[in-house]
Amino acid sequence: MKALCWHGKKDIRYDTVPDPRIEQPGDAIVKVSACAICGSDLHLYDGFMPGMKSGDIMGHEFMGEVVEVGPATRNLKVGDRVVVPFTIACGGCEQCQRGNYSVCERTNRNKDLAEKAFGHSTAGLFGYTHLTGGYAGGQAEYVRVPHADTTHIKVPQGLTDEQVLFLGDILPTGWQAAVQCNIQPTDTVAIWGAGPVGQMAVRSAQLLGARQVVVIDRVSERLAMAAATGAITIDFEQESVVERLRELTSGKGPEKCIDAVGLESHAARSLDAMYDRAKQAVMLESDRPHVLREMIYVCRPAGTLSIPGVYGGLIDKLPFGASMNKGLTWRMGQTHVQRWSDELLGRIAEGQIDPSFVITHSEALEDGPDMYEIFRDKEDGCIKVVLKP
Ligand code: NAD
Ligand code: ZN
Ligand code: ZN
């Protein structure tokens, strides 16, 4: 079959690879009808996440039709139409039982590696380094879904692929980021990053009743997309984020701050950003935490920082004293995708949210290598890419 494979920094190829097979009795094979490129894939593309190997199949946001099931699979049958959550969950361990699917205790088959890096293993993830199991991803014609009984979302035929595809990642990610803020009707929610995750967080914060939602980025079409829903926008290259947020909150600062940027943050003319770039270049720091520093500084005391943005390793010069003394609450993590599936599918079916608004490019899978570049460089107004095998 054909698949998009990682071969090193900025080197994604449309390769011919062996078809996936049922390996465990609980597996299923899904024929992919649509998949997407996620901002998290860019961290691999840019070479910032450790643990990739040449030839690894990319992709963790995908859907399709079940074409084969293992003998122990109970909840799926051939012909079912499914979105596949990026978090592989067993459904039976203590964490899955609590709804903490992204830290499932059983699905990472490279537990030892993860324990060394993080102290504990987290869930297996599709197409996302050998630290999270080294599972083949879904930017491919076919994909093996391990623990298939609890690693799928069945979707009705009445909804299009574009409406439901993002249930596997960016929609629940924006939603969880907002839910973790425990939004009150008096709250200002500030969201750094107007990429696909930021866009979903904007809609989620609005649905959850925030007083005002403010979005920060520097890419004009991304800011415009957020503004179209009534969000206030700040271009961090044109104005001071801290000053503008204070103005918008009578000098008090936003109660809730969401980091939808992650470890590759940019910054306009700031000293700390130059410091991070220099340290990252000589590998003394793995992640650039400019957004975290800004959030700590501007967040109203007793407020909440919610962090869906991905970090991989070590960060430096974090004003932890400010965070401690202001009594900030930190919420973060890879998304517990399956926790939110029923509610979000319901909201899509009722027409409360149609996540397809974020798609700017729909292309063939073989165009994937070019689309990685276009998405990364934000060329051609690109906000979200969907690929069809
Ligand atoms: P993206 O790269 O398209 O968007 C990031 C946006 O941040 C860009 O528009 C960029 O211009 C902007 N940005 C950069 N520096 C900034 C700054 N200093 N202030 C404000 N904005 C800034 O990616 P995406 O798909 O939207 O993903 C965003 C983050 O969410 C990534 O780190 C991704 O890995 C992560 N993510 C996490 C999960 C999860 O489960 N927690 C799931 C999906 C994605
Ligand atoms: Zn993702
Ligand atoms: Zn589990």
Coordinates of C-alpha atoms and ligand atoms in Angstrom, one line a residue:
M1 CA 0.0 0.0 0.0
K2 CA 0.9 3.7 -0.1
A3 CA 1.7 5.8 3.0
L4 CA 3.4 8.9 4.1
C5 CA 6.7 8.0 5.8
W6 CA 9.1 10.0 7.9
H7 CA 12.7 9.8 6.8
G8 CA 14.3 12.7 8.8
K9 CA 13.9 16.4 9.4
K10 CA 11.7 17.9 6.7
D11 CA 11.7 14.6 4.7
I12 CA 8.3 13.0 4.3
R13 CA 7.9 10.6 1.4
Y14 CA 5.0 8.9 -0.3
D15 CA 6.3 5.4 -0.1
T16 CA 5.2 1.9 -0.9
V17 CA 5.1 -0.2 2.3
P18 CA 3.7 -3.6 3.3
D19 CA 0.0 -3.8 4.0
P20 CA -0.9 -4.0 7.7
R21 CA -2.0 -7.3 9.1
I22 CA -4.0 -8.4 12.1
E23 CA -1.3 -9.0 14.7
Q24 CA -3.3 -9.4 17.9
P25 CA -6.8 -10.9 18.4
G26 CA -8.2 -7.5 19.4
D27 CA -7.0 -5.6 16.3
A28 CA -9.0 -4.3 13.3
I29 CA -7.8 -3.1 9.9
V30 CA -9.3 0.2 8.7
K31 CA -9.3 1.3 5.1
V32 CA -8.6 5.0 5.4
S33 CA -11.1 7.4 3.6
A34 CA -9.7 10.6 5.0
C35 CA -6.8 11.7 7.2
A36 CA -5.3 15.1 8.3
I37 CA -2.0 16.7 9.1
C38 CA -1.9 17.9 12.7
G39 CA 0.3 20.6 14.3
S40 CA 1.8 17.7 16.3
D41 CA 3.0 16.1 13.1
L42 CA 5.0 19.4 12.5
H43 CA 7.0 18.8 15.7
L44 CA 8.1 15.5 14.1
Y45 CA 8.6 17.1 10.6
D46 CA 10.8 19.8 12.2
G47 CA 12.8 17.2 14.1
F48 CA 12.0 18.4 17.6
M49 CA 10.6 15.1 19.0
P50 CA 12.9 12.3 19.8
G51 CA 12.2 8.7 19.0
M52 CA 11.3 8.6 15.3
K53 CA 12.9 6.0 13.0
S54 CA 13.4 6.3 9.2
G55 CA 10.4 4.7 7.4
D56 CA 7.9 5.3 10.3
I57 CA 4.3 5.8 8.9
M58 CA 3.0 9.2 9.9
G59 CA -0.5 10.3 10.9
H60 CA -2.8 10.2 13.9
E61 CA -6.0 11.9 12.7
F62 CA -7.9 9.5 10.4
M63 CA -11.1 7.7 9.7
G64 CA -12.4 5.0 7.3
E65 CA -14.1 1.7 7.0
V66 CA -13.4 -1.5 8.9
V67 CA -12.3 -4.1 6.5
E68 CA -11.1 -6.9 8.8
V69 CA -11.4 -7.7 12.5
G70 CA -9.4 -9.9 14.8
P71 CA -11.2 -12.9 16.5
A72 CA -11.4 -11.2 19.9
T73 CA -13.0 -8.0 18.6
R74 CA -16.6 -7.6 19.9
N75 CA -17.7 -4.0 19.2
L76 CA -16.8 -3.7 15.6
K77 CA -17.7 -5.5 12.4
V78 CA -16.6 -5.3 8.8
G79 CA -18.3 -2.4 7.0
D80 CA -18.5 -0.1 10.1
R81 CA -17.6 3.5 9.5
V82 CA -15.2 4.8 12.2
V83 CA -13.1 7.7 13.3
V84 CA -10.0 6.5 15.1
P85 CA -8.9 8.4 18.2
F86 CA -5.2 9.1 18.2
T87 CA -5.0 7.7 21.7
I88 CA -4.9 3.9 21.7
A89 CA -6.8 2.8 24.8
C90 CA -7.4 -0.6 26.3
G91 CA -10.5 0.4 28.1
G92 CA -9.8 -1.9 31.1
C93 CA -6.8 -0.5 33.0
E94 CA -7.3 1.8 36.0
Q95 CA -6.6 5.0 34.0
C96 CA -9.0 4.0 31.2
Q97 CA -11.7 3.2 33.8
R98 CA -11.3 6.8 35.1
G99 CA -11.6 8.2 31.6
N100 CA -7.8 9.1 31.4
Y101 CA -7.4 7.4 28.0
S102 CA -4.2 9.3 27.0
V103 CA -2.4 7.7 29.9
C104 CA -3.7 4.2 29.4
E105 CA -1.4 1.9 31.3
R106 CA -1.4 -1.0 28.8
T107 CA -1.2 0.2 25.2
N108 CA 2.4 1.5 24.9
R109 CA 4.4 -1.5 23.8
N110 CA 7.6 0.5 24.4
K111 CA 6.8 1.2 28.1
D112 CA 10.5 1.0 29.2
L113 CA 11.5 3.8 26.9
A114 CA 8.7 6.0 28.1
E115 CA 9.3 5.2 31.8
K116 CA 12.9 6.3 31.4
A117 CA 11.9 9.6 29.7
F118 CA 8.8 10.5 31.7
G119 CA 8.9 8.4 34.9
H120 CA 5.8 6.6 33.7
S121 CA 4.5 5.2 30.5
T122 CA 1.6 7.0 28.7
A123 CA -0.8 5.5 26.1
G124 CA 0.3 4.2 22.8
L125 CA -0.3 6.7 20.0
F126 CA -0.6 6.3 16.3
G127 CA 2.3 7.6 14.2
Y128 CA 3.9 9.4 17.1
T129 CA 7.5 8.2 17.9
H130 CA 8.7 5.0 19.5
L131 CA 8.3 6.6 22.9
T132 CA 4.6 6.1 22.5
G133 CA 4.7 2.6 21.0
G134 CA 6.0 3.1 17.5
Y135 CA 2.6 2.3 16.0
A136 CA 2.1 2.9 12.3
G137 CA 0.0 5.9 11.6
G138 CA -3.0 6.6 9.5
Q139 CA -1.6 8.8 6.7
A140 CA -1.9 5.6 4.6
E141 CA -4.3 3.6 2.6
Y142 CA -4.8 1.1 5.5
V143 CA -4.0 1.1 9.2
R144 CA -3.9 -1.5 11.9
V145 CA -6.0 -0.4 14.9
P146 CA -4.8 -2.2 18.1
H147 CA -7.3 -2.5 21.0
A148 CA -10.0 -1.8 18.4
D149 CA -12.9 -2.4 20.7
T150 CA -12.1 0.8 22.7
T151 CA -10.1 2.7 20.0
H152 CA -12.8 3.8 17.6
I153 CA -15.8 6.2 17.4
K154 CA -18.6 4.8 15.3
V155 CA -20.1 7.5 13.1
P156 CA -23.5 7.7 11.3
Q157 CA -23.6 7.7 7.5
G158 CA -25.5 11.0 7.5
L159 CA -22.5 13.1 8.4
T160 CA -19.6 13.8 6.0
D161 CA -16.0 12.7 6.6
E162 CA -15.1 16.4 6.9
Q163 CA -17.7 16.9 9.7
V164 CA -16.5 14.0 11.8
L165 CA -12.8 13.4 11.0
F166 CA -11.6 15.9 13.7
L167 CA -13.4 13.9 16.5
G168 CA -10.1 11.9 16.5
D169 CA -7.9 14.7 17.6
I170 CA -8.3 18.5 17.2
L171 CA -11.9 18.9 18.1
P172 CA -11.7 17.1 21.5
T173 CA -8.3 18.7 22.0
G174 CA -9.8 22.2 21.8
W175 CA -12.8 21.1 23.8
Q176 CA -10.7 19.5 26.6
A177 CA -8.6 22.6 26.7
A178 CA -11.7 24.7 27.3
V179 CA -13.4 22.3 29.7
Q180 CA -10.2 22.2 31.8
C181 CA -10.6 26.0 32.2
N182 CA -13.9 25.5 34.1
I183 CA -15.2 28.5 32.2
Q184 CA -17.5 30.9 34.1
P185 CA -19.8 33.5 32.4
T186 CA -17.6 36.3 33.7
D187 CA -14.4 34.9 32.3
T188 CA -12.1 36.2 29.6
V189 CA -10.4 33.2 27.9
A190 CA -7.2 34.1 26.1
I191 CA -6.0 31.5 23.6
W192 CA -2.4 31.6 22.2
G193 CA -2.3 30.1 18.7
A194 CA -5.0 30.4 16.0
G195 CA -4.0 27.1 14.3
P196 CA -6.5 24.3 14.1
V197 CA -6.3 23.5 17.8
G198 CA -6.7 27.2 18.7
Q199 CA -9.7 27.5 16.4
M200 CA -11.4 24.5 18.1
A201 CA -10.6 26.0 21.5
V202 CA -12.2 29.3 20.4
R203 CA -15.5 27.6 19.4
S204 CA -15.4 25.4 22.5
A205 CA -14.9 28.4 24.9
Q206 CA -17.8 30.2 23.2
L207 CA -20.1 27.2 23.5
L208 CA -19.1 26.9 27.2
G209 CA -20.2 30.5 27.7
A210 CA -17.1 32.6 28.1
R211 CA -17.7 36.4 28.4
Q212 CA -15.0 37.1 25.9
V213 CA -12.6 35.0 23.9
V214 CA -9.3 36.6 22.8
V215 CA -7.0 34.9 20.3
I216 CA -3.3 35.6 19.8
D217 CA -1.3 34.8 16.6
R218 CA 0.5 36.6 13.8
V219 CA -1.0 34.8 10.8
S220 CA -3.7 37.1 9.4
E221 CA -6.0 34.5 7.9
R222 CA -5.9 32.5 11.1
L223 CA -6.8 35.5 13.1
A224 CA -9.5 36.4 10.6
M225 CA -11.0 32.9 10.9
A226 CA -11.3 33.3 14.7
A227 CA -12.6 36.9 14.4
A228 CA -15.4 35.6 12.2
T229 CA -16.9 33.9 15.2
G230 CA -16.8 37.1 17.3
A231 CA -13.4 36.4 19.0
I232 CA -11.1 39.4 19.7
T233 CA -7.7 39.1 18.0
I234 CA -4.2 40.2 18.9
D235 CA -1.4 40.1 16.4
F236 CA 1.7 39.5 18.6
E237 CA 4.0 41.0 16.0
Q238 CA 2.0 44.3 15.8
E239 CA 1.2 44.9 19.5
S240 CA 2.1 44.0 23.0
V241 CA 0.1 40.9 24.1
V242 CA 0.4 41.7 27.8
E243 CA -0.7 45.3 27.4
R244 CA -3.7 44.5 25.1
L245 CA -4.9 41.7 27.4
R246 CA -4.8 44.0 30.4
E247 CA -6.7 46.6 28.5
L248 CA -9.4 44.1 27.6
T249 CA -9.8 43.0 31.2
S250 CA -9.8 46.4 33.1
G251 CA -6.1 45.8 34.0
K252 CA -6.8 42.5 35.8
G253 CA -5.6 39.9 33.2
P254 CA -7.6 37.0 31.7
E255 CA -8.9 34.4 34.2
K256 CA -8.2 31.6 31.8
C257 CA -5.2 31.1 29.4
I258 CA -4.9 28.4 26.8
D259 CA -1.6 27.5 25.2
A260 CA -2.5 26.1 21.7
V261 CA 1.0 26.7 20.4
G262 CA 3.4 24.2 22.1
L263 CA 7.1 23.8 21.9
E264 CA 7.8 25.7 18.7
S265 CA 6.6 29.1 19.8
H266 CA 7.8 32.2 18.0
A267 CA 8.1 35.6 19.5
A268 CA 8.5 39.1 18.3
R269 CA 11.7 40.7 19.3
S270 CA 11.8 39.2 22.8
L271 CA 15.0 38.5 24.7
D272 CA 13.7 35.2 26.1
A273 CA 12.9 34.0 22.6
M274 CA 16.4 34.7 21.4
Y275 CA 17.7 32.8 24.4
D276 CA 15.5 29.8 23.7
R277 CA 16.5 29.7 20.0
A278 CA 20.2 29.7 20.9
K279 CA 19.9 27.0 23.6
Q280 CA 17.7 24.9 21.4
A281 CA 20.2 25.2 18.5
V282 CA 22.9 23.7 20.6
M283 CA 20.5 21.2 22.2
L284 CA 20.7 22.6 25.7
E285 CA 17.0 23.0 25.7
S286 CA 14.4 20.9 23.8
D287 CA 11.4 23.2 23.9
R288 CA 10.8 26.9 23.5
P289 CA 8.4 28.0 26.3
H290 CA 7.8 31.7 25.4
V291 CA 4.0 31.3 25.5
L292 CA 4.1 29.6 28.9
R293 CA 6.1 32.5 30.3
E294 CA 3.7 35.0 28.8
M295 CA 0.7 33.2 30.2
I296 CA 2.1 33.0 33.7
Y297 CA 2.9 36.7 33.6
V298 CA -0.5 37.9 32.3
C299 CA -2.9 35.5 33.9
R300 CA -5.1 36.9 36.7
P301 CA -4.1 35.5 40.1
A302 CA -6.0 32.3 41.0
G303 CA -6.6 31.8 37.3
T304 CA -6.0 28.7 35.2
L305 CA -3.5 27.8 32.5
S306 CA -4.7 25.1 30.2
I307 CA -2.0 23.5 27.9
P308 CA -3.0 21.4 25.0
G309 CA 0.2 22.6 23.1
V310 CA 2.7 19.7 23.0
Y311 CA 6.0 19.9 24.9
G312 CA 8.5 17.1 24.7
G313 CA 11.3 17.6 27.1
L314 CA 13.1 20.3 29.1
I315 CA 12.3 24.0 29.3
D316 CA 14.3 26.8 30.9
K317 CA 13.8 30.1 32.6
L318 CA 10.2 29.5 33.6
P319 CA 9.0 32.1 36.2
F320 CA 7.7 29.5 38.5
G321 CA 7.8 31.9 41.5
A322 CA 5.2 34.1 39.8
S323 CA 3.0 31.0 39.1
M324 CA 3.2 29.8 42.7
N325 CA 2.6 33.2 44.3
K326 CA -0.3 34.0 42.0
G327 CA -1.8 30.6 42.8
L328 CA -2.3 29.5 39.2
T329 CA -3.8 26.1 38.4
W330 CA -2.1 24.2 35.6
R331 CA -4.1 21.7 33.5
M332 CA -2.5 19.9 30.6
G333 CA -2.0 16.7 28.7
Q334 CA -2.6 14.7 25.5
T335 CA -6.3 14.6 25.0
H336 CA -8.4 11.8 26.5
V337 CA -10.1 11.6 23.1
Q338 CA -12.7 8.9 23.9
R339 CA -13.9 10.8 27.0
W340 CA -15.5 13.4 24.8
S341 CA -16.6 11.4 21.8
D342 CA -20.3 11.0 22.6
E343 CA -20.9 14.5 23.7
L344 CA -19.0 16.0 20.7
L345 CA -20.6 13.7 18.1
G346 CA -24.0 14.8 19.6
R347 CA -23.1 18.4 19.2
I348 CA -22.0 17.9 15.6
A349 CA -25.2 15.9 14.8
E350 CA -27.3 18.7 16.3
G351 CA -25.5 21.3 14.3
Q352 CA -24.0 23.2 17.3
I353 CA -20.6 22.8 15.8
D354 CA -19.3 21.9 12.3
P355 CA -15.5 21.4 12.6
S356 CA -15.1 21.3 8.8
F357 CA -14.9 25.1 8.9
V358 CA -11.2 24.8 9.5
I359 CA -10.3 22.9 6.3
T360 CA -8.5 25.1 3.7
H361 CA -6.9 22.3 1.7
S362 CA -8.3 18.9 0.6
E363 CA -5.8 17.0 -1.5
A364 CA -4.7 13.5 -2.5
L365 CA -2.5 11.4 -0.1
E366 CA 0.3 11.4 -2.7
D367 CA 0.5 15.2 -2.4
G368 CA 1.2 14.8 1.3
P369 CA 5.0 15.6 1.2
D370 CA 4.2 19.0 -0.4
M371 CA 1.3 19.7 1.9
Y372 CA 3.5 19.2 5.0
E373 CA 5.7 22.0 3.7
I374 CA 2.7 24.3 2.9
F375 CA 1.1 23.7 6.2
R376 CA 4.3 24.2 8.1
D377 CA 5.1 27.4 6.3
K378 CA 1.5 28.6 6.4
E379 CA 1.7 29.3 2.6
D380 CA -1.4 29.6 0.4
G381 CA -3.6 30.5 3.4
C382 CA -3.2 27.0 4.7
I383 CA -4.9 26.3 8.0
K384 CA -5.9 22.6 7.9
V385 CA -5.0 19.9 5.4
V386 CA -7.2 16.9 4.7
L387 CA -5.7 14.1 2.6
K388 CA -7.6 11.4 0.7
P389 CA -5.9 8.1 -0.1
Ligands
NAD1 P1 -0.2 24.9 14.2 O1 1.3 24.8 14.2 O2 -1.0 25.0 12.9 O3 -0.6 26.2 15.0 C1 0.2 26.9 16.0 C2 -0.1 28.4 15.9 O4 0.6 29.0 16.9 C3 0.4 29.0 14.5 O5 -0.7 29.6 13.9 C4 1.5 29.9 15.0 O6 1.6 31.1 14.2 C5 1.1 30.3 16.4 N1 2.1 30.8 17.3 C6 3.4 30.6 17.3 N2 4.0 31.3 18.2 C7 3.1 32.0 18.9 C8 3.1 32.9 20.0 N3 4.2 33.3 20.6 N4 1.9 33.5 20.4 C9 0.7 33.1 19.7 N5 0.7 32.3 18.7 C10 1.8 31.7 18.3 O7 -0.7 23.7 15.1 P2 -2.1 23.1 15.7 O8 -2.5 22.0 14.9 O9 -3.1 24.2 15.9 O10 -1.6 22.6 17.1 C11 -1.2 23.4 18.1 C12 -0.5 22.7 19.2 O11 -1.4 21.7 19.8 C13 0.7 21.9 18.8 O12 1.7 22.0 19.8 C14 0.2 20.5 18.7 O13 1.3 19.5 18.9 C15 -0.7 20.5 19.9 N6 -1.7 19.4 19.9 C16 -1.9 18.8 21.1 C17 -2.9 17.8 21.2 C18 -3.1 17.2 22.5 O14 -3.6 16.1 22.6 N7 -2.8 17.8 23.6 C19 -3.6 17.4 20.1 C20 -3.4 18.1 18.9 C21 -2.4 19.1 18.8
ZN2 ZN -2.6 15.7 16.7
ZN3 ZN -6.1 1.4 29.4

